[in-house]
Amino acid sequence: ARPARAAAAAAALLLAGAGGAAAVCDVCQVQYNHKDASTAEPALANTPCAHFAANSCCTAETAIAASSKGGAELYGAEYSWDRCGALSPECERYFVAEACWYECAVEAGKYRRHSECAASDGGNGNSWEIYQAPMSGAYCDAFYEACKADFFCSKTGSGSFFDATLEECSTLTGENGVLSNCKTFEDIYGSGQALCNSLFDESFVYVPETNLSNPEHNASDAFVWDFPTGEPNPNHLVLGNVSLDPSCNDTTHDAWVEFDLMAVAQCSNATAGNKSALP
């Protein structure tokens, strides 16, 4: 889960490509601070989300805000990832990578939680929540190893990013002034599997290298949050059997989401599935 903001920034469709042709694009099925359609975003080259520049659902402004000040600039100080003090650079890299993937990756739309894109539809819909996106177990294990000696705050012990606010983490107790609800990642999670399965509630699910319960689906067919800039996005090559969710039209979002699905009509190569969803 990810708390909804009171407002979302609307971004103009950026058409970029050789000879002025319409860029590669699809509907951005997740809507939070996202663009309406994914297109090339050259300005991402100077941000931590540079690896998504070729085809992105985020603007450079969103990328910079999502990846700075512990995420506080975009998501609010109460849910910054440095509530227990600064994370090591090795650990913080993964939080930045998750923020970039959530805001910028087209593939995130394959795992939008709700088919209804507004709370007004049955009272529980939204267009911003991700549900059980498969994560490479090797990547999760590396995330855990990078962070296990760092401190994080969990009020209930669930390990959820959202179960304790900055204020609830701020009571100094114990030896050396350790924050009362702050423990090491090793104490809270104990493994990469627990970290990926718990940190962002039910947003992600750990997929092992050897998946005994489903041998056809192992870590080679699961997402990673980042990859070397300039190299092809490996997430395009996995989970090919999973289609993007049906698009919400521009009348079914919550009022704070500024969305114009017609933007994707300007893309010459939008998929048939996406174009069929145009209002």
mmCIF file of N, CA, C and O in Angstrom, residues 4 27 33 42 77 82 86 90 105 108 131 138 147 154-155 181 199 201 220 239 244 251-252 267:
data_model
loop_
_atom_site.group_PDB
_atom_site.id
_atom_site.type_symbol
_atom_site.label_atom_id
_atom_site.label_comp_id
_atom_site.label_asym_id
_atom_site.label_seq_id
_atom_site.Cartn_x
_atom_site.Cartn_y
_atom_site.Cartn_z
ATOM 1 N N ALA A 4 -2.243 7.704 -0.547
ATOM 2 C CA ALA A 4 -2.545 8.573 -1.675
ATOM 3 C C ALA A 4 -2.271 10.022 -1.330
ATOM 4 O O ALA A 4 -2.512 10.465 -0.231
ATOM 5 N N VAL A 27 -0.080 3.052 -22.229
ATOM 6 C CA VAL A 27 -0.778 3.706 -21.130
ATOM 7 C C VAL A 27 -0.051 3.405 -19.827
ATOM 8 O O VAL A 27 0.379 2.279 -19.591
ATOM 9 N N ASN A 33 1.748 9.907 -9.361
ATOM 10 C CA ASN A 33 2.336 11.112 -9.919
ATOM 11 C C ASN A 33 2.715 10.873 -11.378
ATOM 12 O O ASN A 33 3.513 11.584 -11.949
ATOM 13 N N PRO A 42 14.182 12.107 -21.972
ATOM 14 C CA PRO A 42 15.632 12.349 -21.969
ATOM 15 C C PRO A 42 16.135 13.038 -20.709
ATOM 16 O O PRO A 42 17.275 12.815 -20.288
ATOM 17 N N ALA A 77 7.319 13.635 4.868
ATOM 18 C CA ALA A 77 8.382 13.320 5.818
ATOM 19 C C ALA A 77 8.010 12.173 6.742
ATOM 20 O O ALA A 77 8.881 11.415 7.196
ATOM 21 N N ASP A 82 14.442 7.356 5.943
ATOM 22 C CA ASP A 82 15.522 7.598 6.892
ATOM 23 C C ASP A 82 14.993 8.064 8.248
ATOM 24 O O ASP A 82 15.601 8.883 8.917
ATOM 25 N N ALA A 86 20.217 8.450 8.798
ATOM 26 C CA ALA A 86 20.630 8.222 7.413
ATOM 27 C C ALA A 86 20.976 6.753 7.178
ATOM 28 O O ALA A 86 21.647 6.118 7.994
ATOM 29 N N GLU A 90 24.834 2.145 0.342
ATOM 30 C CA GLU A 90 24.542 0.842 -0.271
ATOM 31 C C GLU A 90 23.095 0.439 -0.055
ATOM 32 O O GLU A 90 22.454 -0.143 -0.942
ATOM 33 N N ALA A 105 8.333 2.788 -14.165
ATOM 34 C CA ALA A 105 8.275 1.554 -14.948
ATOM 35 C C ALA A 105 6.880 1.281 -15.490
ATOM 36 O O ALA A 105 5.903 1.236 -14.737
ATOM 37 N N ALA A 108 4.985 -1.875 -14.026
ATOM 38 C CA ALA A 108 4.279 -1.834 -12.744
ATOM 39 C C ALA A 108 2.772 -1.976 -12.948
ATOM 40 O O ALA A 108 2.062 -2.516 -12.088
ATOM 41 N N TYR A 131 0.133 -4.800 -6.286
ATOM 42 C CA TYR A 131 -0.167 -5.998 -5.494
ATOM 43 C C TYR A 131 0.621 -7.195 -6.014
ATOM 44 O O TYR A 131 0.447 -7.642 -7.144
ATOM 45 N N ALA A 138 17.132 -13.190 -6.025
ATOM 46 C CA ALA A 138 18.535 -12.788 -5.930
ATOM 47 C C ALA A 138 18.641 -11.290 -5.675
ATOM 48 O O ALA A 138 19.498 -10.836 -4.908
ATOM 49 N N CYS A 147 21.409 -3.829 3.423
ATOM 50 C CA CYS A 147 20.722 -3.055 4.465
ATOM 51 C C CYS A 147 20.747 -3.695 5.848
ATOM 52 O O CYS A 147 20.326 -3.044 6.817
ATOM 53 N N SER A 154 9.783 -0.043 12.801
ATOM 54 C CA SER A 154 8.575 -0.838 12.669
ATOM 55 C C SER A 154 7.877 -0.887 14.021
ATOM 56 O O SER A 154 8.380 -1.492 14.966
ATOM 57 N N LYS A 155 6.747 -0.247 14.101
ATOM 58 C CA LYS A 155 6.026 -0.154 15.378
ATOM 59 C C LYS A 155 5.419 -1.480 15.795
ATOM 60 O O LYS A 155 5.462 -1.861 16.961
ATOM 61 N N ASN A 181 11.634 2.465 18.475
ATOM 62 C CA ASN A 181 11.086 1.505 17.527
ATOM 63 C C ASN A 181 12.062 1.161 16.413
ATOM 64 O O ASN A 181 11.686 0.511 15.444
ATOM 65 N N LEU A 199 8.128 -5.298 3.409
ATOM 66 C CA LEU A 199 8.475 -3.878 3.518
ATOM 67 C C LEU A 199 7.398 -2.975 2.945
ATOM 68 O O LEU A 199 6.995 -1.991 3.577
ATOM 69 N N ASP A 201 4.217 -3.725 2.346
ATOM 70 C CA ASP A 201 2.985 -4.489 2.549
ATOM 71 C C ASP A 201 2.911 -5.622 1.521
ATOM 72 O O ASP A 201 3.814 -6.417 1.441
ATOM 73 N N SER A 220 14.511 -15.800 -12.644
ATOM 74 C CA SER A 220 14.847 -15.256 -13.954
ATOM 75 C C SER A 220 13.630 -14.695 -14.668
ATOM 76 O O SER A 220 13.752 -14.013 -15.689
ATOM 77 N N LEU A 239 7.892 -12.175 -17.538
ATOM 78 C CA LEU A 239 6.447 -12.167 -17.256
ATOM 79 C C LEU A 239 5.633 -11.793 -18.494
ATOM 80 O O LEU A 239 4.654 -11.063 -18.430
ATOM 81 N N LEU A 244 -0.971 -6.121 -19.297
ATOM 82 C CA LEU A 244 -1.308 -4.924 -18.542
ATOM 83 C C LEU A 244 -2.785 -4.947 -18.178
ATOM 84 O O LEU A 244 -3.620 -5.459 -18.931
ATOM 85 N N THR A 251 -12.876 9.012 -16.572
ATOM 86 C CA THR A 251 -13.989 9.383 -15.690
ATOM 87 C C THR A 251 -14.006 8.559 -14.405
ATOM 88 O O THR A 251 -14.826 8.816 -13.534
ATOM 89 N N THR A 252 -13.135 7.555 -14.296
ATOM 90 C CA THR A 252 -13.228 6.654 -13.147
ATOM 91 C C THR A 252 -12.087 6.804 -12.148
ATOM 92 O O THR A 252 -11.962 6.001 -11.250
ATOM 93 N N CYS A 267 0.415 8.018 -29.808
ATOM 94 C CA CYS A 267 1.527 7.082 -29.952
ATOM 95 C C CYS A 267 1.245 6.152 -31.118
ATOM 96 O O CYS A 267 0.243 5.437 -31.119
#
